[in-house]
Amino acid sequence: MLTIKVLGSGCANCKRVEQIARKVIEEMSVEAEVVKVTDYNDIMAYNILSTPGLVINEKVVSAGRIPTPAEVTTFVVNALEAA
């Protein structure tokens, strides 16, 4: 099972990243837990300079922008292959 974290304060962009991640894992039928990380100190632990951030299995795969669904699909496939 993958752990997908969306890093951000809950802004519109952060919510969009969460929606994209949830849609991709649903379409791929991948078992994953999506967690919202809103605590500033927790976000800073990932060394990202701007939100939204996307972390899959503790690896930062995107930061400071909204990745496309195709990009998120690639991130998920890569994480599954690495697991």
PDB file of C-alpha atoms in Angstrom:
ATOM      1  CA  MET A   1       0.000   0.000   0.000  1.00  0.00           C
ATOM      2  CA  LEU A   2       1.251   3.454  -0.908  1.00  0.00           C
ATOM      3  CA  THR A   3       1.211   6.439   1.394  1.00  0.00           C
ATOM      4  CA  ILE A   4       0.549   9.670  -0.456  1.00  0.00           C
ATOM      5  CA  LYS A   5       0.935  12.953   1.406  1.00  0.00           C
ATOM      6  CA  VAL A   6      -0.296  16.315   0.201  1.00  0.00           C
ATOM      7  CA  LEU A   7       1.728  19.059   1.867  1.00  0.00           C
ATOM      8  CA  GLY A   8       0.102  22.453   2.265  1.00  0.00           C
ATOM      9  CA  SER A   9      -2.069  24.762   4.277  1.00  0.00           C
ATOM     10  CA  GLY A  10      -5.328  23.669   2.693  1.00  0.00           C
ATOM     11  CA  CYS A  11      -5.287  26.293  -0.061  1.00  0.00           C
ATOM     12  CA  ALA A  12      -7.102  25.775  -3.364  1.00  0.00           C
ATOM     13  CA  ASN A  13      -3.957  24.455  -5.064  1.00  0.00           C
ATOM     14  CA  CYS A  14      -3.369  21.954  -2.253  1.00  0.00           C
ATOM     15  CA  LYS A  15      -6.947  20.735  -2.527  1.00  0.00           C
ATOM     16  CA  ARG A  16      -6.542  20.349  -6.299  1.00  0.00           C
ATOM     17  CA  VAL A  17      -3.413  18.204  -5.840  1.00  0.00           C
ATOM     18  CA  GLU A  18      -5.321  16.029  -3.376  1.00  0.00           C
ATOM     19  CA  GLN A  19      -8.206  15.637  -5.849  1.00  0.00           C
ATOM     20  CA  ILE A  20      -5.831  14.653  -8.647  1.00  0.00           C
ATOM     21  CA  ALA A  21      -4.028  12.123  -6.439  1.00  0.00           C
ATOM     22  CA  ARG A  22      -7.289  10.547  -5.266  1.00  0.00           C
ATOM     23  CA  LYS A  23      -8.627  10.341  -8.828  1.00  0.00           C
ATOM     24  CA  VAL A  24      -5.437   8.738 -10.165  1.00  0.00           C
ATOM     25  CA  ILE A  25      -5.278   6.040  -7.484  1.00  0.00           C
ATOM     26  CA  GLU A  26      -8.980   5.315  -7.970  1.00  0.00           C
ATOM     27  CA  GLU A  27      -8.580   5.007 -11.751  1.00  0.00           C
ATOM     28  CA  MET A  28      -5.518   2.788 -11.307  1.00  0.00           C
ATOM     29  CA  SER A  29      -7.206   0.687  -8.594  1.00  0.00           C
ATOM     30  CA  VAL A  30      -4.166   1.196  -6.379  1.00  0.00           C
ATOM     31  CA  GLU A  31      -4.421   0.690  -2.646  1.00  0.00           C
ATOM     32  CA  ALA A  32      -3.172   3.928  -1.120  1.00  0.00           C
ATOM     33  CA  GLU A  33      -3.711   6.159   1.863  1.00  0.00           C
ATOM     34  CA  VAL A  34      -3.938   9.883   1.114  1.00  0.00           C
ATOM     35  CA  VAL A  35      -2.912  12.096   4.023  1.00  0.00           C
ATOM     36  CA  LYS A  36      -3.123  15.880   4.224  1.00  0.00           C
ATOM     37  CA  VAL A  37      -0.156  17.427   6.036  1.00  0.00           C
ATOM     38  CA  THR A  38      -0.952  20.970   7.147  1.00  0.00           C
ATOM     39  CA  ASP A  39       1.419  21.475  10.086  1.00  0.00           C
ATOM     40  CA  TYR A  40       4.156  23.901   9.043  1.00  0.00           C
ATOM     41  CA  ASN A  41       6.918  22.060  10.930  1.00  0.00           C
ATOM     42  CA  ASP A  42       5.922  18.748   9.355  1.00  0.00           C
ATOM     43  CA  ILE A  43       5.938  20.350   5.894  1.00  0.00           C
ATOM     44  CA  MET A  44       9.372  21.902   6.478  1.00  0.00           C
ATOM     45  CA  ALA A  45      10.779  18.460   7.345  1.00  0.00           C
ATOM     46  CA  TYR A  46      10.453  17.616   3.628  1.00  0.00           C
ATOM     47  CA  ASN A  47      12.694  20.549   2.593  1.00  0.00           C
ATOM     48  CA  ILE A  48      10.274  21.988   0.057  1.00  0.00           C
ATOM     49  CA  LEU A  49      10.374  25.708  -0.635  1.00  0.00           C
ATOM     50  CA  SER A  50       6.747  26.146  -1.620  1.00  0.00           C
ATOM     51  CA  THR A  51       3.464  24.290  -1.475  1.00  0.00           C
ATOM     52  CA  PRO A  52       1.617  22.337  -2.623  1.00  0.00           C
ATOM     53  CA  GLY A  53       3.894  19.382  -2.179  1.00  0.00           C
ATOM     54  CA  LEU A  54       3.265  15.771  -3.098  1.00  0.00           C
ATOM     55  CA  VAL A  55       5.074  12.954  -1.291  1.00  0.00           C
ATOM     56  CA  ILE A  56       4.729   9.274  -2.159  1.00  0.00           C
ATOM     57  CA  ASN A  57       6.189   6.748   0.280  1.00  0.00           C
ATOM     58  CA  GLU A  58       8.264   9.514   1.923  1.00  0.00           C
ATOM     59  CA  LYS A  59       9.772  10.698  -1.382  1.00  0.00           C
ATOM     60  CA  VAL A  60       9.001  14.252  -2.540  1.00  0.00           C
ATOM     61  CA  VAL A  61       7.828  13.949  -6.138  1.00  0.00           C
ATOM     62  CA  SER A  62       6.440  17.444  -6.699  1.00  0.00           C
ATOM     63  CA  ALA A  63       6.616  20.822  -4.960  1.00  0.00           C
ATOM     64  CA  GLY A  64       5.426  24.336  -5.655  1.00  0.00           C
ATOM     65  CA  ARG A  65       3.050  23.442  -8.474  1.00  0.00           C
ATOM     66  CA  ILE A  66       0.052  21.340  -9.427  1.00  0.00           C
ATOM     67  CA  PRO A  67       1.216  18.195 -11.232  1.00  0.00           C
ATOM     68  CA  THR A  68      -0.911  16.899 -14.100  1.00  0.00           C
ATOM     69  CA  PRO A  69      -2.842  13.649 -13.705  1.00  0.00           C
ATOM     70  CA  ALA A  70      -0.381  12.041 -16.159  1.00  0.00           C
ATOM     71  CA  GLU A  71       2.545  13.116 -13.970  1.00  0.00           C
ATOM     72  CA  VAL A  72       0.866  11.759 -10.838  1.00  0.00           C
ATOM     73  CA  THR A  73       0.226   8.481 -12.661  1.00  0.00           C
ATOM     74  CA  THR A  74       3.947   8.271 -13.468  1.00  0.00           C
ATOM     75  CA  PHE A  75       4.840   9.070  -9.841  1.00  0.00           C
ATOM     76  CA  VAL A  76       2.535   6.282  -8.623  1.00  0.00           C
ATOM     77  CA  VAL A  77       3.886   3.751 -11.137  1.00  0.00           C
ATOM     78  CA  ASN A  78       7.461   4.601 -10.129  1.00  0.00           C
ATOM     79  CA  ALA A  79       6.605   4.223  -6.437  1.00  0.00           C
ATOM     80  CA  LEU A  80       4.965   0.854  -7.063  1.00  0.00           C
ATOM     81  CA  GLU A  81       8.022  -0.353  -8.975  1.00  0.00           C
ATOM     82  CA  ALA A  82      10.334   0.805  -6.176  1.00  0.00           C
ATOM     83  CA  ALA A  83       8.269  -0.898  -3.473  1.00  0.00           C
TER      84      ALA A  83
END
